CSV table of C-alpha atoms in Angstrom, one decimal:
chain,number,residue,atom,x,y,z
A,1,UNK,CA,-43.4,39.7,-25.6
A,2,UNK,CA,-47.0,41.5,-25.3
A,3,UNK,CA,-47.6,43.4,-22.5
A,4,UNK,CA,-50.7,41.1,-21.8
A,5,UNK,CA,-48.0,38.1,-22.6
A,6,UNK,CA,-45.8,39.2,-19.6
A,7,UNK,CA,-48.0,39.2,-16.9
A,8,UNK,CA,-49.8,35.3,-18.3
A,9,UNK,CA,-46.0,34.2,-18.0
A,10,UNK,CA,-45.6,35.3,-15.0
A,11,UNK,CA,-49.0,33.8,-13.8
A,12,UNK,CA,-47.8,30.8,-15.3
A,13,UNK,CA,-44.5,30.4,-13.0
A,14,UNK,CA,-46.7,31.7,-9.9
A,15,UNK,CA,-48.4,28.4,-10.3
A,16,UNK,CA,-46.0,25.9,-10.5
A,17,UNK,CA,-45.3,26.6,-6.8
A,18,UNK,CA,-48.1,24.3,-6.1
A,19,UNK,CA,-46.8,21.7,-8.0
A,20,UNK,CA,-47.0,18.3,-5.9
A,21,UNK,CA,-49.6,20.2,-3.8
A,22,UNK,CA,-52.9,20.6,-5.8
A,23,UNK,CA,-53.7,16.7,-6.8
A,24,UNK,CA,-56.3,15.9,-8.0
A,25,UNK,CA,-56.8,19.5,-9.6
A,26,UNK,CA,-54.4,21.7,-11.9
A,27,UNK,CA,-51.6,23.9,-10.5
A,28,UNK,CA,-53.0,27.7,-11.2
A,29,UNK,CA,-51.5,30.8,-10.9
A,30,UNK,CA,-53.3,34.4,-10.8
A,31,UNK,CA,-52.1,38.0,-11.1
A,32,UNK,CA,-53.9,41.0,-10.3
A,33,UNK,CA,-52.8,44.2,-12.0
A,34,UNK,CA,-54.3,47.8,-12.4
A,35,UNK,CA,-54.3,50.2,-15.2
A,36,UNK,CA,-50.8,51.9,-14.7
A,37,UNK,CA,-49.5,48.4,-14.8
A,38,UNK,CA,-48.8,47.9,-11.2
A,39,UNK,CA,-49.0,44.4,-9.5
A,40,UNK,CA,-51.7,44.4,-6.8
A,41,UNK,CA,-51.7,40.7,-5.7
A,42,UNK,CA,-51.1,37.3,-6.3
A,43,UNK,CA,-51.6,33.8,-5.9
A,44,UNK,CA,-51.1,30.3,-6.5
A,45,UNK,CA,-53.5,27.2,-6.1
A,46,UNK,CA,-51.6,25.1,-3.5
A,47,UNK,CA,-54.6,22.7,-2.5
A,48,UNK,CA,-56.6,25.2,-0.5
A,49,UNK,CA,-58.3,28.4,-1.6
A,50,UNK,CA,-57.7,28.9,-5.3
A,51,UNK,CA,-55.7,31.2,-6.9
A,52,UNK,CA,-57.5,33.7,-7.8
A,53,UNK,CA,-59.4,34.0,-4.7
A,54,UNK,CA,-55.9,34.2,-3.2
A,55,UNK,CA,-54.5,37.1,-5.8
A,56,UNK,CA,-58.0,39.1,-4.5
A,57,UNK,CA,-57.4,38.5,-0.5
A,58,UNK,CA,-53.5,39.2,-1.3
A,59,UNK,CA,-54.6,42.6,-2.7
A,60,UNK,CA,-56.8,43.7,-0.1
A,61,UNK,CA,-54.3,42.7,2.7
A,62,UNK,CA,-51.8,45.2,1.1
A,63,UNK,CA,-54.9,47.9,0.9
A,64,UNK,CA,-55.1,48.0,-2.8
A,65,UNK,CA,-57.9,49.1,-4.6
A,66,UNK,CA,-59.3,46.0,-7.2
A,67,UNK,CA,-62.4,47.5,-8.6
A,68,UNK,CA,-61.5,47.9,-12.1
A,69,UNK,CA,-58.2,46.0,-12.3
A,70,UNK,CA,-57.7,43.2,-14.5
A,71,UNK,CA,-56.7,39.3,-13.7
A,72,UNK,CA,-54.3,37.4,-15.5
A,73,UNK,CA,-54.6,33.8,-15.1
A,74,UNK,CA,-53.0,30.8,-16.1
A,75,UNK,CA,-55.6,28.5,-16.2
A,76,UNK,CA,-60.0,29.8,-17.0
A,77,UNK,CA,-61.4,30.4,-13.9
A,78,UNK,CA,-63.7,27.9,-12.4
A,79,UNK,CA,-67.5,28.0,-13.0
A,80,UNK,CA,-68.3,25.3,-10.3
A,81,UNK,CA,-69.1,24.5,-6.9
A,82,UNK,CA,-66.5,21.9,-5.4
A,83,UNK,CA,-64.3,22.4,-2.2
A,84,UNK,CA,-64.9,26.0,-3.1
A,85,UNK,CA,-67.0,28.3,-4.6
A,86,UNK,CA,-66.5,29.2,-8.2
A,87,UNK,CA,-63.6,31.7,-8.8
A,88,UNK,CA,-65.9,33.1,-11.0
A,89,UNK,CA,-68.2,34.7,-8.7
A,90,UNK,CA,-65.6,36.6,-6.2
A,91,UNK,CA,-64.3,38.0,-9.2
A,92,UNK,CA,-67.5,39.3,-10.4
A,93,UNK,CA,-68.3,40.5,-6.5
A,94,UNK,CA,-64.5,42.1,-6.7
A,95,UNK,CA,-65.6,44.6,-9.4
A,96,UNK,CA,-62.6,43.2,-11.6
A,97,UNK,CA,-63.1,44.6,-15.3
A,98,UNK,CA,-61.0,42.2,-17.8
A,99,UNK,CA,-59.8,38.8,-17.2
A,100,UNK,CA,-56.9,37.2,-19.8
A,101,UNK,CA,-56.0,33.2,-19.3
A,102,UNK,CA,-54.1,31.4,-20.9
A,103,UNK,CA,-55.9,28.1,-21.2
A,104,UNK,CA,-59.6,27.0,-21.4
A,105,UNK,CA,-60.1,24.8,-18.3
A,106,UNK,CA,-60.2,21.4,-20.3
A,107,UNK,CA,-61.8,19.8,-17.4
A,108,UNK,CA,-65.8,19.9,-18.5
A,109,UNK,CA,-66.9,19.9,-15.3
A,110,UNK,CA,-65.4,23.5,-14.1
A,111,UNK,CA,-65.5,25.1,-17.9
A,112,UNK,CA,-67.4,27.6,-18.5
A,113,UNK,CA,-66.0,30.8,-16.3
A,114,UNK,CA,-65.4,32.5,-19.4
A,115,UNK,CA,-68.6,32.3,-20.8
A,116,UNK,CA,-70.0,33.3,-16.8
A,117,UNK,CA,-67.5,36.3,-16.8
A,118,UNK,CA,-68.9,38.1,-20.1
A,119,UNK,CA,-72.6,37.3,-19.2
A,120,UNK,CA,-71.5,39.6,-16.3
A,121,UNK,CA,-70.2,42.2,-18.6
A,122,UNK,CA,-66.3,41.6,-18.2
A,123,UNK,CA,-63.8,41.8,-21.0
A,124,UNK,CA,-62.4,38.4,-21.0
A,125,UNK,CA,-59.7,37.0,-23.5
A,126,UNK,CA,-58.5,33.5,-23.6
A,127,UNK,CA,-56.3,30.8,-24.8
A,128,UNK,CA,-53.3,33.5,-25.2
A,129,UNK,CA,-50.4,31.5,-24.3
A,130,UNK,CA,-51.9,28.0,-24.9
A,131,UNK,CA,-48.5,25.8,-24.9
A,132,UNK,CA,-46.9,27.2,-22.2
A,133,UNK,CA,-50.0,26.6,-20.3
A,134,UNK,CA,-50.2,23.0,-21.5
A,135,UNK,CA,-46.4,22.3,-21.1
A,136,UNK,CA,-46.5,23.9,-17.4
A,137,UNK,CA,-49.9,21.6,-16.3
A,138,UNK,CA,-48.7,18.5,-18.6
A,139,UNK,CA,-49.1,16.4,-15.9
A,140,UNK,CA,-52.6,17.1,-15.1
A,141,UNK,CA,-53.5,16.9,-18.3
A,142,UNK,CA,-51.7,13.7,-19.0
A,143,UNK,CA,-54.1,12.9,-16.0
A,144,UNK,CA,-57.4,14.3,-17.8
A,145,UNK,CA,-56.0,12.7,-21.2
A,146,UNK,CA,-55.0,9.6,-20.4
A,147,UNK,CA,-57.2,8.9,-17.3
A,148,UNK,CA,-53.5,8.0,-15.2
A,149,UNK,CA,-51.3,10.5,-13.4
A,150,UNK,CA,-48.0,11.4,-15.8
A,151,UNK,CA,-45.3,9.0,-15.1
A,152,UNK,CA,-41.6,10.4,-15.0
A,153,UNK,CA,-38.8,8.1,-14.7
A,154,UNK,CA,-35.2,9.2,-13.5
A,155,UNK,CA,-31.8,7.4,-13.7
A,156,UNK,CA,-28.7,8.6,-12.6
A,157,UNK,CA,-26.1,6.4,-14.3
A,158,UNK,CA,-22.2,6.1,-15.7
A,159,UNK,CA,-21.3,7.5,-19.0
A,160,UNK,CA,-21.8,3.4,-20.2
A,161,UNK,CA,-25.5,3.2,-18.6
A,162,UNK,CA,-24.1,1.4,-15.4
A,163,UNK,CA,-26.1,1.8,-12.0
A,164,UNK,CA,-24.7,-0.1,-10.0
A,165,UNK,CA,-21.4,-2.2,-9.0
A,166,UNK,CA,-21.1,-5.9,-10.2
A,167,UNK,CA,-21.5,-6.4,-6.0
A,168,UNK,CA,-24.4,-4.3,-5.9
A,169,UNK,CA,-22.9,-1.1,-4.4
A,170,UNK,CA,-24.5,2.3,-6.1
A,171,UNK,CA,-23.6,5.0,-3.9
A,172,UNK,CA,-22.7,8.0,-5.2
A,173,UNK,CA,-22.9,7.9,-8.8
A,174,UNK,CA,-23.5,11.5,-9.5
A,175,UNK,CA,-22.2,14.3,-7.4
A,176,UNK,CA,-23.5,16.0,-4.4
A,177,UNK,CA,-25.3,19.2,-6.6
A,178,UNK,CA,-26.8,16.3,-8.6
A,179,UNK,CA,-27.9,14.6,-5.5
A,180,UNK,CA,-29.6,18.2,-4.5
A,181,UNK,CA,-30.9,19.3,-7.4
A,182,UNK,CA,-33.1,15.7,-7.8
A,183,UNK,CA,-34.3,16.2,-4.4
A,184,UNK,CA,-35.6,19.3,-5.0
A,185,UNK,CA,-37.3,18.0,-8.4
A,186,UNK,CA,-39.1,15.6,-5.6
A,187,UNK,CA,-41.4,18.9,-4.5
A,188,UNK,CA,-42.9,18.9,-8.1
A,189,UNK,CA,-44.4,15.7,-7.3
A,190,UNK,CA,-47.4,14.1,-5.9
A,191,UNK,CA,-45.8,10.6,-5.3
A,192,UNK,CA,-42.8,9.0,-5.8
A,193,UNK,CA,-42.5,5.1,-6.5
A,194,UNK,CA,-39.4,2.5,-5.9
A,195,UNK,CA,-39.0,-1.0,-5.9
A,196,UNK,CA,-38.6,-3.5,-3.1
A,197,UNK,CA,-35.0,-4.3,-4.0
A,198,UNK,CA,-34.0,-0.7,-3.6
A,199,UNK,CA,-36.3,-0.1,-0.6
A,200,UNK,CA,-34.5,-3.3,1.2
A,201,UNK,CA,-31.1,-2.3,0.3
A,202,UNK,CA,-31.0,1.4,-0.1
A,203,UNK,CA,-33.1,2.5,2.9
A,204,UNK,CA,-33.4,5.7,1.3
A,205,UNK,CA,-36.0,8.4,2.7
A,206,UNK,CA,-37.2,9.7,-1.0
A,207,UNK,CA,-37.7,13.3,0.6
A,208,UNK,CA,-37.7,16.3,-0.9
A,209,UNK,CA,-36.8,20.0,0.0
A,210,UNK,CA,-39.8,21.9,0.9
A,211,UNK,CA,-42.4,19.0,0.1
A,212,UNK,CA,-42.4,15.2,0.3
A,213,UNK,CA,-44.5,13.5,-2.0
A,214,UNK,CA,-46.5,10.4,-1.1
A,215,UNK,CA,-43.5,7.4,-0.9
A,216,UNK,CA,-44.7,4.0,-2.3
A,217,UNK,CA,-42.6,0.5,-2.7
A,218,UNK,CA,-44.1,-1.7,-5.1
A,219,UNK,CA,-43.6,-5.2,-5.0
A,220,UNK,CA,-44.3,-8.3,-2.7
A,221,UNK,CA,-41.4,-9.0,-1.1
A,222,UNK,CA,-41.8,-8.6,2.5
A,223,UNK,CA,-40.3,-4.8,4.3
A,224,UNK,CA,-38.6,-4.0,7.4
A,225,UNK,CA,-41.4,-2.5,9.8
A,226,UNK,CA,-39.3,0.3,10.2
A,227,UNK,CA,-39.7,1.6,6.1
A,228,UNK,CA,-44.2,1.6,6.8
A,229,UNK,CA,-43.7,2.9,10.2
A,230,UNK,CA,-47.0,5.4,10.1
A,231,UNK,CA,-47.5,8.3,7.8
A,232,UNK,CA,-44.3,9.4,7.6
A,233,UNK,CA,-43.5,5.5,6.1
A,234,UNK,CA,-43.9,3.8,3.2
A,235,UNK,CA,-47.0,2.6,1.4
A,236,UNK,CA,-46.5,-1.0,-0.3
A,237,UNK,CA,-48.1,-2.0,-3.3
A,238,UNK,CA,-48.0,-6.0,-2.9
A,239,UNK,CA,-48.1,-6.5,-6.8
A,240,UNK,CA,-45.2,-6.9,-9.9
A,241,UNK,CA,-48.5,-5.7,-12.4
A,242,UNK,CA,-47.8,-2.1,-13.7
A,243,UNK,CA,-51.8,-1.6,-14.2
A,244,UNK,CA,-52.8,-2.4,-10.7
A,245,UNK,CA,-50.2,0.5,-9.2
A,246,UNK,CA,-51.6,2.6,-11.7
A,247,UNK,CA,-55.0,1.7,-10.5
A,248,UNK,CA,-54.0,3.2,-7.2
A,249,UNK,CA,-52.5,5.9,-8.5
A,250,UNK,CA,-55.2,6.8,-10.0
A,251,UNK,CA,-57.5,6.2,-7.1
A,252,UNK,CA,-55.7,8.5,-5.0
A,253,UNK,CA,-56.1,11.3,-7.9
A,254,UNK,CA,-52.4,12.1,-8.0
A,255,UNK,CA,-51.2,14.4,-11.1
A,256,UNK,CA,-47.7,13.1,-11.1
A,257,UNK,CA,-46.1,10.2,-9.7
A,258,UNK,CA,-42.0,10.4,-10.0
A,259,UNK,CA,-40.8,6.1,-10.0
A,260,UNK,CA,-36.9,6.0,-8.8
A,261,UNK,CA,-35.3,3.0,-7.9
A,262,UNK,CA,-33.1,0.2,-9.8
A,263,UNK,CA,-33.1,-1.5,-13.2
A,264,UNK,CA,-36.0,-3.7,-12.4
A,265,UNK,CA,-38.8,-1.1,-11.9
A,266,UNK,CA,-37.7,1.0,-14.5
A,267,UNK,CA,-37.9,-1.9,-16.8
A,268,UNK,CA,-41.3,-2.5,-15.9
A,269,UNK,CA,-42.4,1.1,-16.4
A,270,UNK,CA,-40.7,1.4,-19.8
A,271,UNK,CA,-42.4,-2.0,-21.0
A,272,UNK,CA,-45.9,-1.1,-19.7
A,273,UNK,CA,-45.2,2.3,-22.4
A,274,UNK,CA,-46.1,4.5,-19.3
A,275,UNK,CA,-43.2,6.6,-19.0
A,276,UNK,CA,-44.2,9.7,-20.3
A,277,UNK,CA,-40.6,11.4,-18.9
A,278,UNK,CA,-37.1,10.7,-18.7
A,279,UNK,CA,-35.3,12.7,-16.3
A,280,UNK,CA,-31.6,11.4,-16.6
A,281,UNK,CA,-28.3,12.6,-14.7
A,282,UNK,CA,-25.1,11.2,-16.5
A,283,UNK,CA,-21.9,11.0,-14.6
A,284,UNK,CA,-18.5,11.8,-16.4
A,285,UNK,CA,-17.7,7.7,-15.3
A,286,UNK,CA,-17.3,4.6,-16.6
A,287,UNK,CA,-17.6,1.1,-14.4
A,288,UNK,CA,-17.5,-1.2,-16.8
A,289,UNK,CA,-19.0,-3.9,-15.7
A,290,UNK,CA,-22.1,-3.9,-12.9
A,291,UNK,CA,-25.8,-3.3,-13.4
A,292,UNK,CA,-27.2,-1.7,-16.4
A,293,UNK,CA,-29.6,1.3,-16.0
A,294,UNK,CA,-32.6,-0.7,-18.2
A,295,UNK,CA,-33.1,-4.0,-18.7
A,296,UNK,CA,-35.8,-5.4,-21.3
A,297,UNK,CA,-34.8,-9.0,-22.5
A,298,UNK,CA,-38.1,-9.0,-24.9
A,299,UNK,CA,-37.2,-5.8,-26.8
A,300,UNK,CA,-34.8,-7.4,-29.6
A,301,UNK,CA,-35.0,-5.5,-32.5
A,302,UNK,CA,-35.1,-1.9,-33.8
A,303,UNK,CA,-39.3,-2.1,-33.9
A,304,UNK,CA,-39.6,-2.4,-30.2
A,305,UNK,CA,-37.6,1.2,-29.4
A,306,UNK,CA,-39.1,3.5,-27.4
A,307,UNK,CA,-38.7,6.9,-28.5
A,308,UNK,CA,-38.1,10.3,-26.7
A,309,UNK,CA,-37.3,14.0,-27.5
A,310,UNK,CA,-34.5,16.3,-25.7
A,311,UNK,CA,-36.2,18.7,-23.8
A,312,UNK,CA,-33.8,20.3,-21.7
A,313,UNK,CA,-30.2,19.5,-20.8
A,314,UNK,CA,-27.9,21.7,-18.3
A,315,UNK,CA,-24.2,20.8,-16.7
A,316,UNK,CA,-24.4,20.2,-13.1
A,317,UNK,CA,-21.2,20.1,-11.0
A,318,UNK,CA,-19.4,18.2,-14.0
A,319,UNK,CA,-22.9,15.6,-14.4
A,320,UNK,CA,-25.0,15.8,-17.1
A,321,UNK,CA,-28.8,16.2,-16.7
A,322,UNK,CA,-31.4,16.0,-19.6
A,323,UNK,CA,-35.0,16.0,-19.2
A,324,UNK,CA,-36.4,13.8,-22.2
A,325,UNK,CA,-40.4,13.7,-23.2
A,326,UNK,CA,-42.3,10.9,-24.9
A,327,UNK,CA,-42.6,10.6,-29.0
A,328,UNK,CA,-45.5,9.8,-30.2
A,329,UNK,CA,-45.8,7.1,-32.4
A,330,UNK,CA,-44.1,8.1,-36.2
């Protein structure tokens, strides 16, 4: 690892703290650094001020001197007016001398920063640690891509795919660290999604730890007042049609939209070909009989498979978890 390598890496996890915070824009993290190597401030876009302007006000609150230091980004600084001003100008107006990213700002409309930055007579470099960058904001570039939020499905199911009970009862498949360690994948989101059979039956509150993404029930069937009671309720989406939730996904601009729930919305997902990520926790189980995890009558033969990649797997209290990520087509 580079020595300009360590500090975009680190830039890189800086700025998926925001994750579930920044929709519509990209999670960005920012490092300021001086010439003996020594970190001055930093910052993370978490919907607010972005990151780099926060790495600069971070370094002056701890009385360092940035004239001259160089910025290590995750993401090209802006070049455009928005909710803010472009990043590009406080870091000209901080006397900052180089500026390394690790991704061109795909998004057309606030390209350009590096191109800004060298008319100014900084040393910029880009594009150093492209993948990582891509891999850390896939799901607002699924967004940019695809022109939907990145869809990312989870199941928690026995060792022979079963969710639930032949009576309906699923509670507790997987253990109480599993039970944790999804809720805290929640924060990473901008909205989480469920169907009205789990809403009606479950109750569950779909929270997370330190942030609690948007909570939608999709379906028609009629809900207890008590689940869309205000802001801190539920918002229904009175339709069984994948496109018209993803319609108001995409209205609302959200990055990432996590769907839980039973067989039946999963289904739907995974026959629309919008799942873009599996998250799955496997307990060390067998029912037997009872509900299956996914259930798509109209896929018969080997043609119709969809097909995903391991990304990550890891033991948790005796449960499996693996993080799959779409194929594309062969």
């Amino acid at each position: 690892m580079s020595y300009d390598e360590n500090f975009l890496r680190q830039a890189i996890q800086i700025g998926e703290s925001g994750l579930g915070r920044t929709f519509p824009n990209p999670i960005v993290g920012a490092v300021l650094v001086d010439s003996e190597g020594r970190v001055l401030g930093e910052g993370f876009h978490a919907g607010a001020e972005h990151a780099e302007v926060i790495a600069i006000a971070d370094a002056r609150g701890k009385g360092n001197e940035i004239r001259g230091a160089t910025l290590y980004c995750s993401l090209e600084p802006c070049n455009h007016h928005g909710r803010t001003p472009p990043c590009t100008d406080a870091i000209i107006d901080a006397g900052i001398a180089e500026v390394y990213f690790a991704l061109s700002d795909p998004n057309p409309t606030a390209a350009g920063g590096a191109e800004r930055l060298r008319n100014a007579a900084l040393e910029v470099k880009g594009d150093l640690l492209r993948d990582e960058a891509i891999y850390s904001n896939r799901a607002w570039i699924t967004k940019l891509t695809l022109s939907r939020p990145r869809i990312t499905l989870k199941i928690a199911q026995t060792l022979d795919a079963r969710v639930a009970a032949s009576n309906g009862e699923s509670k507790w498949i997987t253990s109480t660290e599993s039970r944790t360690h999804a809720k805290k994948l929640r924060d990473g989101f901008d909205a989480i999604c469920i169907g009205t059979g789990t809403a009606i039956s479950d109750n569950p509150t779909l929270r997370g730890v330190s942030h609690n993404p948007v909570r939608y029930v999709l379906g028609e069937r009629a809900l207890p007042e008590l689940l869309l009671d205000g802001e801190e309720g539920f918002q229904q989406l009175k339709t069984h049609l994948i496109e018209e939730s993803l319609a108001q996904f995409c209205e609302r601009g959200f990055n990432s939209v996590l769907i839980e729930g039973g067989p039946t919305i999963a289904s739907a997902f995974l026959r629309a070909g919008v799942v873009d990520e599996l998250h799955l926790y496997l307990a060390p189980s067998i029912m037997g009989s009872g509900r299956a995890a996914i259930d798509i009558p109209e896929f018969s033969d080997f043609s119709q498979q969809l097909h995903y990649g391991l990304n990550s797997l890891s033991i948790i209290d005796g449960d499996i978890f693996a993080t799959y990520l779409k194929k594309e087509s062969d």
